[in-house]
Amino acid sequence: MSPPETEHRTSLPPELWLQVFELASVIPDELDPDIHDPFVDPSSDTIFTIINPRTSAPAFRSAVSARRSLVCVCKTWRVLATPLLYRTLFFDNAAQITELADTLAVRDLGVHVRRLELVATSGAVDFNDLRFLLSCLGNLQILHICPLHYVTNVIPSDLLYALADAAAGSLAMLIWPSWPGLLCKRTDHEQLLRACTRLRTLVLGPWRMDDACTFATPALPSLRFTALAEHVAEHAKPAVRFPALAHVFLAYSRMPDLDCTASFLALHGSGLTAAYVNVSGYHRDAAGALSALRACPRLAHVVLFVTVPSLHDGKLGACEHLPHVTHVGIHGIQIRRPQAELPHLLRVLARAMESFPETVKVLRVMNDLRGIEVRNALVECRDAAQRHGIELQGLRGEVFVSPNVADTGSLAERSYV
């Protein structure tokens, strides 16, 4: 009897098999270092990962599972698919960090890693374990850290040094919000960013630093997207640090931070085309934040993140401070009862359109609007949009109603995805 077949034999060249493997385990925007304007690219979800880093978790789990299956088929497939398997590391359990770091170090697999997603919902991240892991990743392009717990909230110097030494030459996206609150030395913060000359997206902190302001970072010539966060220390007067900046996220808008924000926008505003503003909660100064955007003459697209349960007319009415904007997006967050809270969002939005500047031509509701109660509430938005000549859109840019176009049926009876 002939021995069983132990390897998969094929006449296809390896590069074609790699394409097949990638198509079988797609992670959207896996190695894309940019945050995409949703009005330009409605298919991209990158902006939503900034406000809620865990939205992409299902896609990562599915792709990683598929890639694990590929390397188990046969020896040939294991050789071909191993670089793909380790291209993206995704952690939802902090306890996995040490074991995987040991594997990468012993087998020299860290060279394959291009993206690290550490959004652990269980366990506490130990900075020593994280430093060991980062020291193995010499080709890292995208780093996203947002766990729920840390062993300590003080970022050690050697962790940031390890990141700068290992990946500063390749790192293009760094997302590390300060939740829970983190502390670090100003010199460590500056040294890290000074080494990361290829950064295109930066969402860092706000980390609590001695005598520092997160606006006063080293110059980053390639940076296209950054988050402007609140401060707890002395404010430094901003300078032109990011000449290529095109998109900005106003993560917080509390006083007195708006003075620093306004100064920053006055210096960088000429290049900005899109802004994303978190005006969720009663403590956010929506009018002040949007007024600061007047310094951006090319700003055409604005997305507002709002807390739906506490939403009131004044939040969206602040859009009157946007004299150049043509596209407005509204994304409701902290939604626990969609069929009750989304209709509330839509009705507040219908009233707020009264204060929109005449330049606004497109309004996009960036939530899933399925459900009969929600669809019924869209009728009020439809009427308001028609009165003001505004095109009402859904999450992916699907048109609910176009101005000056007769309705062809009951909005409440249509099916939207």
Tab-separated table of C-alpha atoms in Angstrom:
chain	number	residue	atom	x	y	z
A	1	MET	CA	0.000	0.000	0.000
A	2	SER	CA	1.335	3.393	-0.927
A	3	PRO	CA	1.920	5.894	1.904
A	4	PRO	CA	-0.780	8.505	2.469
A	5	GLU	CA	-0.405	11.870	0.809
A	6	THR	CA	1.136	14.194	3.407
A	7	GLU	CA	1.577	17.372	1.430
A	8	HIS	CA	-0.663	19.369	-0.836
A	9	ARG	CA	0.722	19.289	-4.364
A	10	THR	CA	-0.147	22.064	-6.758
A	11	SER	CA	1.047	23.619	-9.956
A	12	LEU	CA	0.046	27.114	-8.874
A	13	PRO	CA	2.984	29.434	-8.114
A	14	PRO	CA	3.351	30.484	-4.448
A	15	GLU	CA	2.415	34.130	-5.079
A	16	LEU	CA	-1.008	33.052	-6.397
A	17	TRP	CA	-1.596	30.865	-3.370
A	18	LEU	CA	-0.798	33.851	-1.151
A	19	GLN	CA	-3.449	35.884	-2.960
A	20	VAL	CA	-5.952	33.084	-2.434
A	21	PHE	CA	-5.073	32.916	1.262
A	22	GLU	CA	-5.523	36.659	1.660
A	23	LEU	CA	-8.907	36.598	-0.064
A	24	ALA	CA	-9.976	33.839	2.313
A	25	SER	CA	-9.065	35.862	5.420
A	26	VAL	CA	-9.643	39.516	4.656
A	27	ILE	CA	-9.199	42.167	7.358
A	28	PRO	CA	-10.567	45.489	6.027
A	29	ASP	CA	-7.887	48.206	5.810
A	30	GLU	CA	-5.447	45.804	7.476
A	31	LEU	CA	-2.242	47.664	6.576
A	32	ASP	CA	-3.765	51.017	5.698
A	33	PRO	CA	-2.114	53.730	7.843
A	34	ASP	CA	-4.764	56.388	7.186
A	35	ILE	CA	-8.101	57.315	8.725
A	36	HIS	CA	-10.462	57.668	5.787
A	37	ASP	CA	-13.017	60.396	5.294
A	38	PRO	CA	-16.337	58.474	5.305
A	39	PHE	CA	-17.821	60.880	2.770
A	40	VAL	CA	-15.019	60.034	0.334
A	41	ASP	CA	-14.829	56.316	1.181
A	42	PRO	CA	-18.180	55.133	2.619
A	43	SER	CA	-16.945	51.527	2.768
A	44	SER	CA	-14.241	52.290	5.347
A	45	ASP	CA	-14.853	51.997	9.091
A	46	THR	CA	-11.516	53.415	10.184
A	47	ILE	CA	-12.944	56.554	11.801
A	48	PHE	CA	-15.208	54.468	14.073
A	49	THR	CA	-12.212	52.629	15.558
A	50	ILE	CA	-11.072	55.978	16.992
A	51	ILE	CA	-14.219	56.559	19.012
A	52	ASN	CA	-14.737	52.834	19.830
A	53	PRO	CA	-11.623	50.681	19.312
A	54	ARG	CA	-13.542	47.431	19.731
A	55	THR	CA	-15.817	47.805	16.709
A	56	SER	CA	-13.364	45.900	14.507
A	57	ALA	CA	-12.923	42.948	16.909
A	58	PRO	CA	-15.286	40.534	15.056
A	59	ALA	CA	-13.427	41.011	11.759
A	60	PHE	CA	-10.079	40.354	13.446
A	61	ARG	CA	-11.291	37.217	15.210
A	62	SER	CA	-12.755	35.799	12.011
A	63	ALA	CA	-9.656	36.486	9.900
A	64	VAL	CA	-7.195	35.179	12.494
A	65	SER	CA	-9.239	32.000	12.865
A	66	ALA	CA	-9.195	31.458	9.091
A	67	ARG	CA	-5.439	31.988	8.932
A	68	ARG	CA	-4.854	29.479	11.711
A	69	SER	CA	-6.790	26.927	9.670
A	70	LEU	CA	-4.646	27.559	6.586
A	71	VAL	CA	-1.364	26.686	8.292
A	72	CYS	CA	-2.835	23.385	9.535
A	73	VAL	CA	-3.627	21.969	6.092
A	74	CYS	CA	-0.171	20.677	5.149
A	75	LYS	CA	3.537	21.518	5.344
A	76	THR	CA	3.508	23.489	2.113
A	77	TRP	CA	0.582	25.615	3.176
A	78	ARG	CA	2.155	26.164	6.580
A	79	VAL	CA	5.288	27.595	4.961
A	80	LEU	CA	3.278	29.793	2.599
A	81	ALA	CA	0.695	31.013	5.114
A	82	THR	CA	2.888	31.568	8.197
A	83	PRO	CA	3.830	35.179	7.253
A	84	LEU	CA	0.130	35.897	6.725
A	85	LEU	CA	-0.794	34.287	10.050
A	86	TYR	CA	1.561	36.582	11.965
A	87	ARG	CA	0.952	39.712	9.900
A	88	THR	CA	-1.679	40.934	12.368
A	89	LEU	CA	-1.645	40.095	16.073
A	90	PHE	CA	-4.957	40.595	17.851
A	91	PHE	CA	-5.321	40.336	21.640
A	92	ASP	CA	-8.571	40.304	23.560
A	93	ASN	CA	-6.897	38.690	26.603
A	94	ALA	CA	-3.837	40.304	28.143
A	95	ALA	CA	-2.652	36.927	29.459
A	96	GLN	CA	-1.752	35.906	25.897
A	97	ILE	CA	0.983	38.528	25.525
A	98	THR	CA	3.812	36.698	27.281
A	99	GLU	CA	3.222	33.347	25.582
A	100	LEU	CA	3.113	34.847	22.103
A	101	ALA	CA	6.142	37.068	22.745
A	102	ASP	CA	8.117	33.959	23.725
A	103	THR	CA	7.050	32.232	20.511
A	104	LEU	CA	8.036	35.206	18.363
A	105	ALA	CA	11.431	35.528	20.033
A	106	VAL	CA	12.373	31.830	19.884
A	107	ARG	CA	11.216	31.197	16.310
A	108	ASP	CA	12.147	34.631	14.945
A	109	LEU	CA	8.600	35.216	13.718
A	110	GLY	CA	8.350	38.846	14.809
A	111	VAL	CA	9.732	39.921	11.440
A	112	HIS	CA	6.352	39.043	9.879
A	113	VAL	CA	4.254	41.217	12.215
A	114	ARG	CA	2.951	44.408	10.617
A	115	ARG	CA	-0.012	45.203	12.876
A	116	LEU	CA	-0.584	44.815	16.619
A	117	GLU	CA	-4.109	45.228	18.024
A	118	LEU	CA	-4.145	45.134	21.830
A	119	VAL	CA	-7.729	45.872	22.873
A	120	ALA	CA	-7.916	43.326	25.682
A	121	THR	CA	-11.186	43.190	27.582
A	122	SER	CA	-9.892	40.636	30.110
A	123	GLY	CA	-6.744	40.687	32.185
A	124	ALA	CA	-4.446	43.616	32.934
A	125	VAL	CA	-1.613	44.597	30.603
A	126	ASP	CA	1.831	44.403	32.174
A	127	PHE	CA	4.176	46.978	30.628
A	128	ASN	CA	7.149	44.625	31.044
A	129	ASP	CA	5.399	41.963	28.953
A	130	LEU	CA	4.422	44.564	26.390
A	131	ARG	CA	7.994	45.860	26.176
A	132	PHE	CA	9.277	42.335	25.503
A	133	LEU	CA	6.680	41.870	22.766
A	134	LEU	CA	7.450	45.206	21.092
A	135	SER	CA	11.169	44.459	21.104
A	136	CYS	CA	10.449	41.497	18.782
A	137	LEU	CA	8.567	43.544	16.176
A	138	GLY	CA	11.090	45.234	13.919
A	139	ASN	CA	8.711	45.844	10.998
A	140	LEU	CA	5.622	47.051	12.840
A	141	GLN	CA	3.504	49.491	10.825
A	142	ILE	CA	0.284	49.814	12.851
A	143	LEU	CA	0.059	49.787	16.648
A	144	HIS	CA	-3.284	50.055	18.438
A	145	ILE	CA	-3.325	49.792	22.247
A	146	CYS	CA	-6.568	50.190	24.183
A	147	PRO	CA	-7.056	47.607	26.953
A	148	LEU	CA	-9.483	48.035	29.831
A	149	HIS	CA	-6.859	47.523	32.551
A	150	TYR	CA	-3.145	48.016	33.186
A	151	VAL	CA	-1.037	46.612	36.029
A	152	THR	CA	0.224	50.158	36.613
A	153	ASN	CA	-0.702	53.478	35.022
A	154	VAL	CA	2.884	54.774	34.775
A	155	ILE	CA	4.440	54.098	31.362
A	156	PRO	CA	8.074	53.092	31.968
A	157	SER	CA	10.793	54.746	29.905
A	158	ASP	CA	12.181	51.462	28.638
A	159	LEU	CA	8.815	50.564	27.063
A	160	LEU	CA	8.793	53.669	24.882
A	161	TYR	CA	12.492	53.207	24.124
A	162	ALA	CA	11.793	49.636	22.991
A	163	LEU	CA	9.046	50.840	20.671
A	164	ALA	CA	11.253	53.592	19.237
A	165	ASP	CA	14.178	51.223	18.722
A	166	ALA	CA	12.179	48.407	17.152
A	167	ALA	CA	9.595	50.079	14.947
A	168	ALA	CA	10.139	53.829	14.647
A	169	GLY	CA	11.452	53.447	11.110
A	170	SER	CA	8.337	51.587	9.952
A	171	LEU	CA	5.535	52.786	12.261
A	172	ALA	CA	2.858	54.650	10.280
A	173	MET	CA	-0.152	54.496	12.639
A	174	LEU	CA	-0.024	54.845	16.425
A	175	ILE	CA	-3.311	54.754	18.350
A	176	TRP	CA	-2.908	54.695	22.125
A	177	PRO	CA	-5.654	56.628	23.906
A	178	SER	CA	-5.339	57.337	27.604
A	179	TRP	CA	-8.000	55.020	28.915
A	180	PRO	CA	-7.506	54.302	31.735
A	181	GLY	CA	-5.467	57.443	32.489
A	182	LEU	CA	-1.721	57.017	31.952
A	183	LEU	CA	1.315	58.974	33.082
A	184	CYS	CA	4.693	59.294	31.381
A	185	LYS	CA	7.733	61.541	31.267
A	186	ARG	CA	7.630	64.418	28.798
A	187	THR	CA	11.126	63.564	27.520
A	188	ASP	CA	10.079	59.959	26.812
A	189	HIS	CA	6.987	61.161	24.945
A	190	GLU	CA	9.021	63.559	22.819
A	191	GLN	CA	11.773	61.043	22.106
A	192	LEU	CA	9.267	58.462	20.868
A	193	LEU	CA	7.584	60.870	18.463
A	194	ARG	CA	10.873	62.328	17.314
A	195	ALA	CA	11.896	58.835	16.218
A	196	CYS	CA	8.589	58.092	14.430
A	197	THR	CA	9.215	60.145	11.304
A	198	ARG	CA	6.863	58.088	9.098
A	199	LEU	CA	3.703	58.497	11.190
A	200	ARG	CA	0.554	59.270	9.182
A	201	THR	CA	-2.002	58.739	11.979
A	202	LEU	CA	-1.451	59.670	15.623
A	203	VAL	CA	-3.962	59.300	18.457
A	204	LEU	CA	-1.966	59.494	21.648
A	205	GLY	CA	-3.226	60.178	25.127
A	206	PRO	CA	-3.813	62.598	26.584
A	207	TRP	CA	-1.043	61.228	28.783
A	208	ARG	CA	-0.330	63.119	31.952
A	209	MET	CA	3.128	64.600	31.690
A	210	ASP	CA	5.149	67.012	33.750
A	211	ASP	CA	5.004	70.559	32.391
A	212	ALA	CA	3.811	69.507	28.943
A	213	CYS	CA	1.026	69.970	26.440
A	214	THR	CA	0.029	67.244	23.983
A	215	PHE	CA	-0.240	69.870	21.229
A	216	ALA	CA	3.460	70.679	21.594
A	217	THR	CA	4.842	67.508	20.013
A	218	PRO	CA	7.895	67.234	17.756
A	219	ALA	CA	7.286	68.010	14.095
A	220	LEU	CA	5.855	65.098	12.076
A	221	PRO	CA	6.106	65.954	8.360
A	222	SER	CA	4.004	63.001	7.097
A	223	LEU	CA	1.163	63.181	9.630
A	224	ARG	CA	-2.309	63.421	8.038
A	225	PHE	CA	-4.581	62.654	11.022
A	226	THR	CA	-4.282	63.477	14.697
A	227	ALA	CA	-6.465	63.781	17.781
A	228	LEU	CA	-6.445	66.962	19.826
A	229	ALA	CA	-7.182	65.967	23.393
A	230	GLU	CA	-7.684	67.725	26.704
A	231	HIS	CA	-4.770	68.713	28.924
A	232	VAL	CA	-4.086	68.746	32.614
A	233	ALA	CA	-0.796	70.652	32.611
A	234	GLU	CA	0.471	74.053	31.504
A	235	HIS	CA	-0.621	74.875	27.980
A	236	ALA	CA	2.078	75.525	25.437
A	237	LYS	CA	1.411	77.757	22.469
A	238	PRO	CA	1.049	75.472	19.417
A	239	ALA	CA	3.387	75.779	16.448
A	240	VAL	CA	3.152	74.377	12.926
A	241	ARG	CA	4.123	70.783	13.663
A	242	PHE	CA	2.171	68.895	10.999
A	243	PRO	CA	2.384	70.523	7.553
A	244	ALA	CA	0.576	67.620	5.800
A	245	LEU	CA	-2.349	67.472	8.264
A	246	ALA	CA	-5.686	66.941	6.479
A	247	HIS	CA	-7.989	65.444	9.144
A	248	VAL	CA	-8.345	66.232	12.839
A	249	PHE	CA	-10.294	64.651	15.685
A	250	LEU	CA	-11.375	66.997	18.459
A	251	ALA	CA	-11.444	64.311	21.103
A	252	TYR	CA	-12.585	66.625	23.879
A	253	SER	CA	-13.871	70.154	23.984
A	254	ARG	CA	-13.768	71.280	27.597
A	255	MET	CA	-12.659	74.701	28.725
A	256	PRO	CA	-9.924	75.921	28.901
A	257	ASP	CA	-8.654	73.475	26.268
A	258	LEU	CA	-10.499	75.311	23.513
A	259	ASP	CA	-7.998	78.182	23.678
A	260	CYS	CA	-5.211	75.775	22.797
A	261	THR	CA	-7.373	74.043	20.192
A	262	ALA	CA	-8.227	77.327	18.515
A	263	SER	CA	-4.559	78.307	18.361
A	264	PHE	CA	-3.652	74.956	16.817
A	265	LEU	CA	-6.419	75.170	14.204
A	266	ALA	CA	-5.474	78.722	13.297
A	267	LEU	CA	-1.991	77.474	12.395
A	268	HIS	CA	-2.981	74.213	10.656
A	269	GLY	CA	-6.451	75.088	9.388
A	270	SER	CA	-5.507	75.930	5.814
A	271	GLY	CA	-4.897	72.258	4.995
A	272	LEU	CA	-7.762	70.634	6.881
A	273	THR	CA	-10.579	69.124	4.809
A	274	ALA	CA	-12.364	66.962	7.428
A	275	ALA	CA	-12.951	67.157	11.182
A	276	TYR	CA	-14.414	64.701	13.671
A	277	VAL	CA	-15.769	66.219	16.868
A	278	ASN	CA	-16.767	64.430	20.070
A	279	VAL	CA	-19.574	66.504	21.582
A	280	SER	CA	-21.027	63.649	23.636
A	281	GLY	CA	-22.174	64.344	27.180
A	282	TYR	CA	-23.430	67.516	28.841
A	283	HIS	CA	-19.909	68.750	29.643
A	284	ARG	CA	-18.825	69.071	25.997
A	285	ASP	CA	-18.844	72.592	24.557
A	286	ALA	CA	-20.142	71.888	21.052
A	287	ALA	CA	-20.525	75.559	20.087
A	288	GLY	CA	-17.002	76.405	21.229
A	289	ALA	CA	-15.426	73.456	19.433
A	290	LEU	CA	-17.254	74.096	16.171
A	291	SER	CA	-16.525	77.826	16.344
A	292	ALA	CA	-12.814	77.010	16.472
A	293	LEU	CA	-13.208	75.265	13.105
A	294	ARG	CA	-13.960	78.625	11.463
A	295	ALA	CA	-10.192	78.929	11.048
A	296	CYS	CA	-10.292	76.092	8.481
A	297	PRO	CA	-11.422	77.590	5.132
A	298	ARG	CA	-11.141	74.295	3.198
A	299	LEU	CA	-13.060	72.286	5.790
A	300	ALA	CA	-15.941	70.648	3.918
A	301	HIS	CA	-16.762	67.524	5.953
A	302	VAL	CA	-17.603	67.295	9.661
A	303	VAL	CA	-18.690	64.263	11.693
A	304	LEU	CA	-20.176	64.789	15.167
A	305	PHE	CA	-20.142	62.020	17.781
A	306	VAL	CA	-23.068	62.473	20.173
A	307	THR	CA	-24.344	60.607	23.226
A	308	VAL	CA	-27.907	59.792	22.222
A	309	PRO	CA	-29.531	59.340	25.668
A	310	SER	CA	-28.474	62.851	26.749
A	311	LEU	CA	-28.811	64.539	23.346
A	312	HIS	CA	-30.592	67.894	23.218
A	313	ASP	CA	-31.229	70.423	20.459
A	314	GLY	CA	-28.317	72.677	21.404
A	315	LYS	CA	-25.727	70.023	20.565
A	316	LEU	CA	-26.685	69.726	16.916
A	317	GLY	CA	-27.836	73.315	16.658
A	318	ALA	CA	-24.209	74.328	17.115
A	319	CYS	CA	-23.706	73.391	13.439
A	320	GLU	CA	-24.554	77.033	12.688
A	321	HIS	CA	-20.885	77.725	13.486
A	322	LEU	CA	-19.729	75.838	10.364
A	323	PRO	CA	-19.824	78.391	7.544
A	324	HIS	CA	-17.837	76.363	4.963
A	325	VAL	CA	-19.133	72.837	5.568
A	326	THR	CA	-21.043	70.957	2.844
A	327	HIS	CA	-21.311	67.482	4.453
A	328	VAL	CA	-22.346	66.766	8.053
A	329	GLY	CA	-22.310	63.311	9.655
A	330	ILE	CA	-23.999	62.393	12.942
A	331	HIS	CA	-22.919	59.241	14.784
A	332	GLY	CA	-24.781	58.318	17.961
A	333	ILE	CA	-22.781	56.481	20.629
A	334	GLN	CA	-23.623	54.696	23.897
A	335	ILE	CA	-26.842	53.400	22.370
A	336	ARG	CA	-28.372	50.649	24.491
A	337	ARG	CA	-31.992	50.719	23.302
A	338	PRO	CA	-31.823	51.431	19.546
A	339	GLN	CA	-35.548	51.325	18.863
A	340	ALA	CA	-36.152	54.029	21.500
A	341	GLU	CA	-32.998	56.133	21.284
A	342	LEU	CA	-32.435	56.324	17.523
A	343	PRO	CA	-35.891	57.845	16.890
A	344	HIS	CA	-34.975	60.473	19.503
A	345	LEU	CA	-31.744	61.193	17.609
A	346	LEU	CA	-33.615	61.580	14.321
A	347	ARG	CA	-36.226	63.943	15.758
A	348	VAL	CA	-33.593	66.149	17.397
A	349	LEU	CA	-31.744	66.165	14.085
A	350	ALA	CA	-34.872	67.219	12.201
A	351	ARG	CA	-35.268	70.247	14.447
A	352	ALA	CA	-31.559	71.086	14.354
A	353	MET	CA	-31.572	71.425	10.565
A	354	GLU	CA	-33.224	74.809	11.054
A	355	SER	CA	-29.869	76.179	12.210
A	356	PHE	CA	-27.666	74.504	9.591
A	357	PRO	CA	-25.823	76.938	7.306
A	358	GLU	CA	-27.042	77.044	3.699
A	359	THR	CA	-23.788	75.475	2.531
A	360	VAL	CA	-24.773	72.074	3.993
A	361	LYS	CA	-25.976	69.839	1.155
A	362	VAL	CA	-25.537	66.343	2.619
A	363	LEU	CA	-26.540	65.013	6.049
A	364	ARG	CA	-25.553	61.448	6.927
A	365	VAL	CA	-26.899	59.536	9.933
A	366	MET	CA	-24.034	57.141	10.632
A	367	ASN	CA	-25.907	54.446	12.574
A	368	ASP	CA	-27.753	51.307	11.595
A	369	LEU	CA	-31.303	52.583	11.078
A	370	ARG	CA	-33.188	49.327	10.707
A	371	GLY	CA	-36.404	48.730	12.592
A	372	ILE	CA	-39.949	49.992	12.088
A	373	GLU	CA	-39.835	52.564	14.917
A	374	VAL	CA	-36.649	54.049	13.504
A	375	ARG	CA	-37.974	54.132	9.963
A	376	ASN	CA	-41.092	55.938	11.080
A	377	ALA	CA	-38.939	58.621	12.713
A	378	LEU	CA	-37.120	59.065	9.392
A	379	VAL	CA	-40.272	60.643	7.983
A	380	GLU	CA	-39.727	63.752	10.102
A	381	CYS	CA	-36.113	63.938	8.964
A	382	ARG	CA	-37.228	63.493	5.363
A	383	ASP	CA	-39.581	66.445	5.566
A	384	ALA	CA	-36.954	68.666	7.220
A	385	ALA	CA	-34.326	67.677	4.660
A	386	GLN	CA	-36.646	68.460	1.764
A	387	ARG	CA	-37.471	71.884	3.190
A	388	HIS	CA	-33.787	72.774	3.426
A	389	GLY	CA	-32.584	71.189	0.176
A	390	ILE	CA	-30.429	68.637	1.995
A	391	GLU	CA	-29.744	65.076	0.865
A	392	LEU	CA	-30.370	62.657	3.728
A	393	GLN	CA	-28.064	59.619	3.784
A	394	GLY	CA	-27.595	56.462	5.813
A	395	LEU	CA	-24.520	54.804	7.283
A	396	ARG	CA	-22.924	53.769	3.979
A	397	GLY	CA	-24.040	56.778	2.011
A	398	GLU	CA	-27.320	55.253	0.794
A	399	VAL	CA	-29.733	58.053	-0.029
A	400	PHE	CA	-32.928	58.212	2.014
A	401	VAL	CA	-34.245	61.260	0.219
A	402	SER	CA	-32.845	63.635	-2.379
A	403	PRO	CA	-33.914	67.283	-2.527
A	404	ASN	CA	-36.478	68.200	-5.158
A	405	VAL	CA	-37.176	64.527	-5.963
A	406	ALA	CA	-40.728	63.279	-5.478
A	407	ASP	CA	-41.177	60.509	-2.937
A	408	THR	CA	-41.981	57.184	-4.594
A	409	GLY	CA	-43.459	55.375	-1.639
A	410	SER	CA	-43.839	55.201	2.094
A	411	LEU	CA	-40.465	55.694	3.742
A	412	ALA	CA	-41.553	53.569	6.688
A	413	GLU	CA	-42.186	50.591	4.377
A	414	ARG	CA	-38.795	50.638	2.612
A	415	SER	CA	-35.963	48.307	3.621
A	416	TYR	CA	-32.577	49.830	4.383
A	417	VAL	CA	-29.369	47.962	5.120
